[in-house]
Amino acid sequence: MDNVDIINLLLVLSTLVILYFLLLVAKRTSKKQIHYAVLSITASMLLWNVAVLLYSTFDNARSIMAICERLYFLGTILVSISILFTGLIFAQTKIKFTWKHALLFVVPSISIVVLLTNQSHHLFYAVFSLIPSKQNFGIYFTVHTIYSYLCIGIGLAFLAVFSIKNYGVFSKQSSLIFIGIMISLIIDTISTFKIFDWSTAIENIAFAVTISFFIIATVKFDFLNVIPIALQTVVDLISDSYVVIDEDFEIIDYNKAFISSFTGVSRKVSIAAIIKKNYDDLNVKRFMEFLDEAVCEQKKVSFEMPKSLGEAIVYYMVKITPIYDSGNHIGTIILKQDITEHKNNLQEVMQLNERLQSLATQDWLTQSYNRYFFDERLQQEIDLVNRLQVYGQESGNSINNFGLIMFDIDYFKIYNDNNGHLAGDELLQTIVTVVKKALYSTDILCRYGGEEFAVICCHTSEKGIKIAAEKIRKTVEDYKFRFQDKQPGGILTVSVGAAYYSTANVKREDLIKRADNYLYLAKKSGRNKAVF
């Protein structure tokens, strides 16, 4: 078997390998842009191979050879533009075709027209041969060659950049495709520029090597099954600002959100300089302290950074994650999240909780505490005194004890009947305002029901309860209320009953009943009195 037979055999095997891969991709039911781009490369290579195989097989049939010549160059035209779009689509996952992409087909379209009409002008080629030294190309072939290599170069550049910027399965996919195409490109370059005077069929045989790399990428790394997504594309889609700095705190990489959030961003610029341009000195100092803490202590650090934008304040959560390899600090990832909406929502929830708490514990009319709050707080005070006495605290120590005062508006029904219920509501509100001024800040005023009120005097001595009860009575008596001249005696007063709690194990209901009984006694003894 001579060299020609060996080349033809290898050419047949190469064609079968390309055909196998073409069918492997074509049989997919769901195809994306990357599938069509790879199909285009494979079909162009197959066309190129078949042309060379038929040309060398039917070397005495001029009509078949003439057709093969055109198919040969048609394959070279299509394969270059296919490689360009494969690299472009692989790097960007999916592209939206525009008029700019359409312009890329202008030169290939002209090349096809020149090729098909070559017999009349020989601008593409004058003499075709599989041996480089016997080939004679026309003027236009130079344009075709430059454009083809330019397309292949750009396509390979996209794949190379993708491989460098990404990692994992996607990077391995692009690396294998890059190497496979590069092998064919080197062989084609040697043939095109006549560096070695071997048969151009060698480059067609090399296509089998290229396709073999495609097959490895498909079988081992799920190429065409797992659609590649560029890491940079993913990062740019993140709404949070993302930046990577090296061990000298200089910027290595960042996403679009970081550019939109900071001015003066570029690689190899100190992160401190960027923060200083966009924040005040205090925030710069805080940022650098947290950055040093994260790096020195080898831990993740999170903190808030507020920023004034006009009259509004925007809140950011900054997360710093140092990267260590074998104990050596090699870089740091910084993530900045806008948490303004979260903060505002949290503040609204807190305000709503406060409002609900107020509704649950305050009387809607007088804004004093309601009966529910009174019962809960009174029980707490009783439990506190009981607990302290169990632990041996002296019952005579006034700080451990408290008092309960109950007071009621005298002749409130008469006031309501004479002046109306709206005036009665207003009187209740005024009573609360007046009595609050007579109490200490630690005293708790509650509306017990109707015109009856209760005061829990916390941490108060027995003498203090008496004074507080009389002070409430006297304060109301001295105040000039609206419509008080219509009341019996021409004055508005309250009756007060008070009880002192200093003995453990008294029930809440018993204490209330005791104070209420004294209030009843004050009423019976002529009103406007304080009974202890």
PDB file of N, CA and C in Angstrom, residues 224-287:
ATOM      1  N   LEU A 224     -22.893  20.223  24.564  1.00  0.00           N
ATOM      2  CA  LEU A 224     -24.148  20.189  23.810  1.00  0.00           C
ATOM      3  C   LEU A 224     -25.311  19.633  24.633  1.00  0.00           C
ATOM      4  N   ASN A 225     -25.013  19.051  25.805  1.00  0.00           N
ATOM      5  CA  ASN A 225     -26.080  18.654  26.717  1.00  0.00           C
ATOM      6  C   ASN A 225     -26.237  19.696  27.821  1.00  0.00           C
ATOM      7  N   VAL A 226     -25.090  20.110  28.405  1.00  0.00           N
ATOM      8  CA  VAL A 226     -25.076  21.209  29.367  1.00  0.00           C
ATOM      9  C   VAL A 226     -24.642  22.456  28.619  1.00  0.00           C
ATOM     10  N   ILE A 227     -25.594  23.358  28.367  1.00  0.00           N
ATOM     11  CA  ILE A 227     -25.300  24.553  27.582  1.00  0.00           C
ATOM     12  C   ILE A 227     -24.379  25.461  28.388  1.00  0.00           C
ATOM     13  N   PRO A 228     -23.257  25.898  27.778  1.00  0.00           N
ATOM     14  CA  PRO A 228     -22.295  26.724  28.511  1.00  0.00           C
ATOM     15  C   PRO A 228     -22.868  28.086  28.891  1.00  0.00           C
ATOM     16  N   ILE A 229     -22.577  28.504  30.110  1.00  0.00           N
ATOM     17  CA  ILE A 229     -22.932  29.841  30.557  1.00  0.00           C
ATOM     18  C   ILE A 229     -21.674  30.482  31.127  1.00  0.00           C
ATOM     19  N   ALA A 230     -21.293  31.615  30.595  1.00  0.00           N
ATOM     20  CA  ALA A 230     -20.081  32.279  31.048  1.00  0.00           C
ATOM     21  C   ALA A 230     -20.232  32.743  32.481  1.00  0.00           C
ATOM     22  N   LEU A 231     -19.188  32.503  33.283  1.00  0.00           N
ATOM     23  CA  LEU A 231     -19.215  32.944  34.672  1.00  0.00           C
ATOM     24  C   LEU A 231     -19.414  34.445  34.746  1.00  0.00           C
ATOM     25  N   GLN A 232     -18.771  35.194  33.860  1.00  0.00           N
ATOM     26  CA  GLN A 232     -18.913  36.649  33.861  1.00  0.00           C
ATOM     27  C   GLN A 232     -20.352  37.054  33.579  1.00  0.00           C
ATOM     28  N   THR A 233     -21.022  36.291  32.676  1.00  0.00           N
ATOM     29  CA  THR A 233     -22.433  36.581  32.380  1.00  0.00           C
ATOM     30  C   THR A 233     -23.287  36.396  33.622  1.00  0.00           C
ATOM     31  N   VAL A 234     -23.031  35.311  34.343  1.00  0.00           N
ATOM     32  CA  VAL A 234     -23.781  35.039  35.572  1.00  0.00           C
ATOM     33  C   VAL A 234     -23.535  36.132  36.597  1.00  0.00           C
ATOM     34  N   VAL A 235     -22.268  36.495  36.776  1.00  0.00           N
ATOM     35  CA  VAL A 235     -21.895  37.498  37.771  1.00  0.00           C
ATOM     36  C   VAL A 235     -22.501  38.855  37.418  1.00  0.00           C
ATOM     37  N   ASP A 236     -22.500  39.193  36.130  1.00  0.00           N
ATOM     38  CA  ASP A 236     -23.059  40.480  35.704  1.00  0.00           C
ATOM     39  C   ASP A 236     -24.563  40.550  35.904  1.00  0.00           C
ATOM     40  N   LEU A 237     -25.225  39.401  35.914  1.00  0.00           N
ATOM     41  CA  LEU A 237     -26.668  39.385  36.113  1.00  0.00           C
ATOM     42  C   LEU A 237     -27.044  39.543  37.589  1.00  0.00           C
ATOM     43  N   ILE A 238     -26.057  39.355  38.471  1.00  0.00           N
ATOM     44  CA  ILE A 238     -26.315  39.524  39.906  1.00  0.00           C
ATOM     45  C   ILE A 238     -26.504  41.002  40.199  1.00  0.00           C
ATOM     46  N   SER A 239     -27.573  41.333  40.905  1.00  0.00           N
ATOM     47  CA  SER A 239     -27.858  42.743  41.207  1.00  0.00           C
ATOM     48  C   SER A 239     -26.918  43.297  42.272  1.00  0.00           C
ATOM     49  N   ASP A 240     -26.288  42.414  43.053  1.00  0.00           N
ATOM     50  CA  ASP A 240     -25.357  42.859  44.087  1.00  0.00           C
ATOM     51  C   ASP A 240     -24.010  43.209  43.472  1.00  0.00           C
ATOM     52  N   SER A 241     -23.335  44.200  44.058  1.00  0.00           N
ATOM     53  CA  SER A 241     -22.004  44.579  43.588  1.00  0.00           C
ATOM     54  C   SER A 241     -20.984  43.526  44.033  1.00  0.00           C
ATOM     55  N   TYR A 242     -20.115  43.161  43.096  1.00  0.00           N
ATOM     56  CA  TYR A 242     -19.162  42.074  43.357  1.00  0.00           C
ATOM     57  C   TYR A 242     -17.791  42.519  42.860  1.00  0.00           C
ATOM     58  N   VAL A 243     -16.770  42.381  43.698  1.00  0.00           N
ATOM     59  CA  VAL A 243     -15.409  42.746  43.295  1.00  0.00           C
ATOM     60  C   VAL A 243     -14.425  41.766  43.930  1.00  0.00           C
ATOM     61  N   VAL A 244     -13.381  41.453  43.182  1.00  0.00           N
ATOM     62  CA  VAL A 244     -12.308  40.584  43.680  1.00  0.00           C
ATOM     63  C   VAL A 244     -11.027  41.405  43.736  1.00  0.00           C
ATOM     64  N   ILE A 245     -10.343  41.374  44.881  1.00  0.00           N
ATOM     65  CA  ILE A 245      -9.085  42.103  45.036  1.00  0.00           C
ATOM     66  C   ILE A 245      -7.965  41.117  45.353  1.00  0.00           C
ATOM     67  N   ASP A 246      -6.733  41.493  45.014  1.00  0.00           N
ATOM     68  CA  ASP A 246      -5.596  40.608  45.273  1.00  0.00           C
ATOM     69  C   ASP A 246      -5.062  40.821  46.686  1.00  0.00           C
ATOM     70  N   GLU A 247      -3.911  40.191  46.971  1.00  0.00           N
ATOM     71  CA  GLU A 247      -3.362  40.271  48.329  1.00  0.00           C
ATOM     72  C   GLU A 247      -2.894  41.675  48.686  1.00  0.00           C
ATOM     73  N   ASP A 248      -2.685  42.535  47.665  1.00  0.00           N
ATOM     74  CA  ASP A 248      -2.292  43.928  47.907  1.00  0.00           C
ATOM     75  C   ASP A 248      -3.493  44.866  47.922  1.00  0.00           C
ATOM     76  N   PHE A 249      -4.700  44.276  47.956  1.00  0.00           N
ATOM     77  CA  PHE A 249      -5.960  45.023  47.982  1.00  0.00           C
ATOM     78  C   PHE A 249      -6.192  45.840  46.703  1.00  0.00           C
ATOM     79  N   GLU A 250      -5.646  45.349  45.601  1.00  0.00           N
ATOM     80  CA  GLU A 250      -5.887  45.985  44.305  1.00  0.00           C
ATOM     81  C   GLU A 250      -6.924  45.177  43.524  1.00  0.00           C
ATOM     82  N   ILE A 251      -7.782  45.870  42.774  1.00  0.00           N
ATOM     83  CA  ILE A 251      -8.904  45.238  42.090  1.00  0.00           C
ATOM     84  C   ILE A 251      -8.420  44.333  40.960  1.00  0.00           C
ATOM     85  N   ILE A 252      -8.956  43.102  40.947  1.00  0.00           N
ATOM     86  CA  ILE A 252      -8.665  42.144  39.882  1.00  0.00           C
ATOM     87  C   ILE A 252      -9.839  42.031  38.922  1.00  0.00           C
ATOM     88  N   ASP A 253     -11.034  41.884  39.492  1.00  0.00           N
ATOM     89  CA  ASP A 253     -12.225  41.682  38.663  1.00  0.00           C
ATOM     90  C   ASP A 253     -13.445  42.245  39.378  1.00  0.00           C
ATOM     91  N   TYR A 254     -14.499  42.519  38.609  1.00  0.00           N
ATOM     92  CA  TYR A 254     -15.728  43.093  39.169  1.00  0.00           C
ATOM     93  C   TYR A 254     -16.853  42.875  38.180  1.00  0.00           C
ATOM     94  N   ASN A 255     -18.085  43.122  38.624  1.00  0.00           N
ATOM     95  CA  ASN A 255     -19.233  42.971  37.729  1.00  0.00           C
ATOM     96  C   ASN A 255     -19.834  44.334  37.390  1.00  0.00           C
ATOM     97  N   LYS A 256     -20.881  44.317  36.561  1.00  0.00           N
ATOM     98  CA  LYS A 256     -21.489  45.569  36.115  1.00  0.00           C
ATOM     99  C   LYS A 256     -22.123  46.341  37.257  1.00  0.00           C
ATOM    100  N   ALA A 257     -22.698  45.617  38.215  1.00  0.00           N
ATOM    101  CA  ALA A 257     -23.333  46.278  39.359  1.00  0.00           C
ATOM    102  C   ALA A 257     -22.317  47.081  40.161  1.00  0.00           C
ATOM    103  N   PHE A 258     -21.082  46.600  40.254  1.00  0.00           N
ATOM    104  CA  PHE A 258     -20.043  47.314  40.983  1.00  0.00           C
ATOM    105  C   PHE A 258     -19.687  48.607  40.269  1.00  0.00           C
ATOM    106  N   ILE A 259     -19.635  48.561  38.932  1.00  0.00           N
ATOM    107  CA  ILE A 259     -19.321  49.756  38.148  1.00  0.00           C
ATOM    108  C   ILE A 259     -20.407  50.815  38.337  1.00  0.00           C
ATOM    109  N   SER A 260     -21.667  50.375  38.357  1.00  0.00           N
ATOM    110  CA  SER A 260     -22.768  51.323  38.497  1.00  0.00           C
ATOM    111  C   SER A 260     -22.848  51.902  39.908  1.00  0.00           C
ATOM    112  N   SER A 261     -22.274  51.213  40.897  1.00  0.00           N
ATOM    113  CA  SER A 261     -22.345  51.676  42.286  1.00  0.00           C
ATOM    114  C   SER A 261     -21.167  52.559  42.678  1.00  0.00           C
ATOM    115  N   PHE A 262     -20.047  52.420  41.974  1.00  0.00           N
ATOM    116  CA  PHE A 262     -18.839  53.152  42.338  1.00  0.00           C
ATOM    117  C   PHE A 262     -18.273  53.882  41.122  1.00  0.00           C
ATOM    118  N   THR A 263     -17.666  55.018  41.357  1.00  0.00           N
ATOM    119  CA  THR A 263     -16.995  55.765  40.296  1.00  0.00           C
ATOM    120  C   THR A 263     -15.499  55.498  40.343  1.00  0.00           C
ATOM    121  N   GLY A 264     -14.853  55.639  39.191  1.00  0.00           N
ATOM    122  CA  GLY A 264     -13.403  55.473  39.119  1.00  0.00           C
ATOM    123  C   GLY A 264     -12.929  54.038  39.180  1.00  0.00           C
ATOM    124  N   VAL A 265     -13.798  53.086  38.811  1.00  0.00           N
ATOM    125  CA  VAL A 265     -13.445  51.664  38.915  1.00  0.00           C
ATOM    126  C   VAL A 265     -12.581  51.235  37.737  1.00  0.00           C
ATOM    127  N   SER A 266     -11.505  50.552  38.020  1.00  0.00           N
ATOM    128  CA  SER A 266     -10.662  49.921  36.990  1.00  0.00           C
ATOM    129  C   SER A 266      -9.758  48.913  37.682  1.00  0.00           C
ATOM    130  N   ARG A 267      -9.202  48.023  36.905  1.00  0.00           N
ATOM    131  CA  ARG A 267      -8.318  46.998  37.466  1.00  0.00           C
ATOM    132  C   ARG A 267      -6.997  47.605  37.918  1.00  0.00           C
ATOM    133  N   LYS A 268      -6.385  46.956  38.901  1.00  0.00           N
ATOM    134  CA  LYS A 268      -5.099  47.344  39.478  1.00  0.00           C
ATOM    135  C   LYS A 268      -5.174  48.661  40.244  1.00  0.00           C
ATOM    136  N   VAL A 269      -6.387  49.092  40.583  1.00  0.00           N
ATOM    137  CA  VAL A 269      -6.574  50.282  41.421  1.00  0.00           C
ATOM    138  C   VAL A 269      -6.882  49.806  42.840  1.00  0.00           C
ATOM    139  N   SER A 270      -6.365  50.499  43.838  1.00  0.00           N
ATOM    140  CA  SER A 270      -6.596  50.117  45.229  1.00  0.00           C
ATOM    141  C   SER A 270      -8.068  50.233  45.576  1.00  0.00           C
ATOM    142  N   ILE A 271      -8.590  49.223  46.272  1.00  0.00           N
ATOM    143  CA  ILE A 271      -9.990  49.253  46.690  1.00  0.00           C
ATOM    144  C   ILE A 271     -10.224  50.400  47.667  1.00  0.00           C
ATOM    145  N   ALA A 272      -9.215  50.741  48.449  1.00  0.00           N
ATOM    146  CA  ALA A 272      -9.347  51.853  49.400  1.00  0.00           C
ATOM    147  C   ALA A 272      -9.578  53.166  48.658  1.00  0.00           C
ATOM    148  N   ALA A 273      -8.891  53.328  47.520  1.00  0.00           N
ATOM    149  CA  ALA A 273      -9.053  54.554  46.725  1.00  0.00           C
ATOM    150  C   ALA A 273     -10.460  54.652  46.151  1.00  0.00           C
ATOM    151  N   ILE A 274     -11.014  53.516  45.731  1.00  0.00           N
ATOM    152  CA  ILE A 274     -12.379  53.506  45.191  1.00  0.00           C
ATOM    153  C   ILE A 274     -13.389  53.844  46.278  1.00  0.00           C
ATOM    154  N   ILE A 275     -13.242  53.238  47.451  1.00  0.00           N
ATOM    155  CA  ILE A 275     -14.163  53.514  48.559  1.00  0.00           C
ATOM    156  C   ILE A 275     -14.062  54.976  48.972  1.00  0.00           C
ATOM    157  N   LYS A 276     -12.849  55.516  48.976  1.00  0.00           N
ATOM    158  CA  LYS A 276     -12.640  56.914  49.380  1.00  0.00           C
ATOM    159  C   LYS A 276     -13.317  57.883  48.431  1.00  0.00           C
ATOM    160  N   LYS A 277     -13.395  57.531  47.145  1.00  0.00           N
ATOM    161  CA  LYS A 277     -14.045  58.397  46.162  1.00  0.00           C
ATOM    162  C   LYS A 277     -15.555  58.422  46.328  1.00  0.00           C
ATOM    163  N   ASN A 278     -16.104  57.386  46.954  1.00  0.00           N
ATOM    164  CA  ASN A 278     -17.549  57.229  46.997  1.00  0.00           C
ATOM    165  C   ASN A 278     -18.154  57.322  48.399  1.00  0.00           C
ATOM    166  N   TYR A 279     -17.302  57.289  49.446  1.00  0.00           N
ATOM    167  CA  TYR A 279     -17.806  57.350  50.819  1.00  0.00           C
ATOM    168  C   TYR A 279     -16.986  58.343  51.630  1.00  0.00           C
ATOM    169  N   ASP A 280     -17.529  58.728  52.795  1.00  0.00           N
ATOM    170  CA  ASP A 280     -16.815  59.655  53.663  1.00  0.00           C
ATOM    171  C   ASP A 280     -15.688  58.931  54.395  1.00  0.00           C
ATOM    172  N   ASP A 281     -14.844  59.711  55.074  1.00  0.00           N
ATOM    173  CA  ASP A 281     -13.652  59.162  55.720  1.00  0.00           C
ATOM    174  C   ASP A 281     -13.996  58.135  56.795  1.00  0.00           C
ATOM    175  N   LEU A 282     -15.115  58.365  57.504  1.00  0.00           N
ATOM    176  CA  LEU A 282     -15.497  57.443  58.567  1.00  0.00           C
ATOM    177  C   LEU A 282     -15.815  56.058  58.012  1.00  0.00           C
ATOM    178  N   ASN A 283     -16.565  56.030  56.915  1.00  0.00           N
ATOM    179  CA  ASN A 283     -16.908  54.742  56.299  1.00  0.00           C
ATOM    180  C   ASN A 283     -15.690  54.078  55.678  1.00  0.00           C
ATOM    181  N   VAL A 284     -14.780  54.886  55.127  1.00  0.00           N
ATOM    182  CA  VAL A 284     -13.539  54.327  54.578  1.00  0.00           C
ATOM    183  C   VAL A 284     -12.737  53.647  55.682  1.00  0.00           C
ATOM    184  N   LYS A 285     -12.645  54.318  56.833  1.00  0.00           N
ATOM    185  CA  LYS A 285     -11.902  53.762  57.964  1.00  0.00           C
ATOM    186  C   LYS A 285     -12.546  52.461  58.436  1.00  0.00           C
ATOM    187  N   ARG A 286     -13.899  52.452  58.568  1.00  0.00           N
ATOM    188  CA  ARG A 286     -14.612  51.251  59.000  1.00  0.00           C
ATOM    189  C   ARG A 286     -14.393  50.112  58.010  1.00  0.00           C
ATOM    190  N   PHE A 287     -14.490  50.437  56.708  1.00  0.00           N
ATOM    191  CA  PHE A 287     -14.315  49.413  55.680  1.00  0.00           C
ATOM    192  C   PHE A 287     -12.932  48.774  55.772  1.00  0.00           C
TER     193      PHE A 287
END
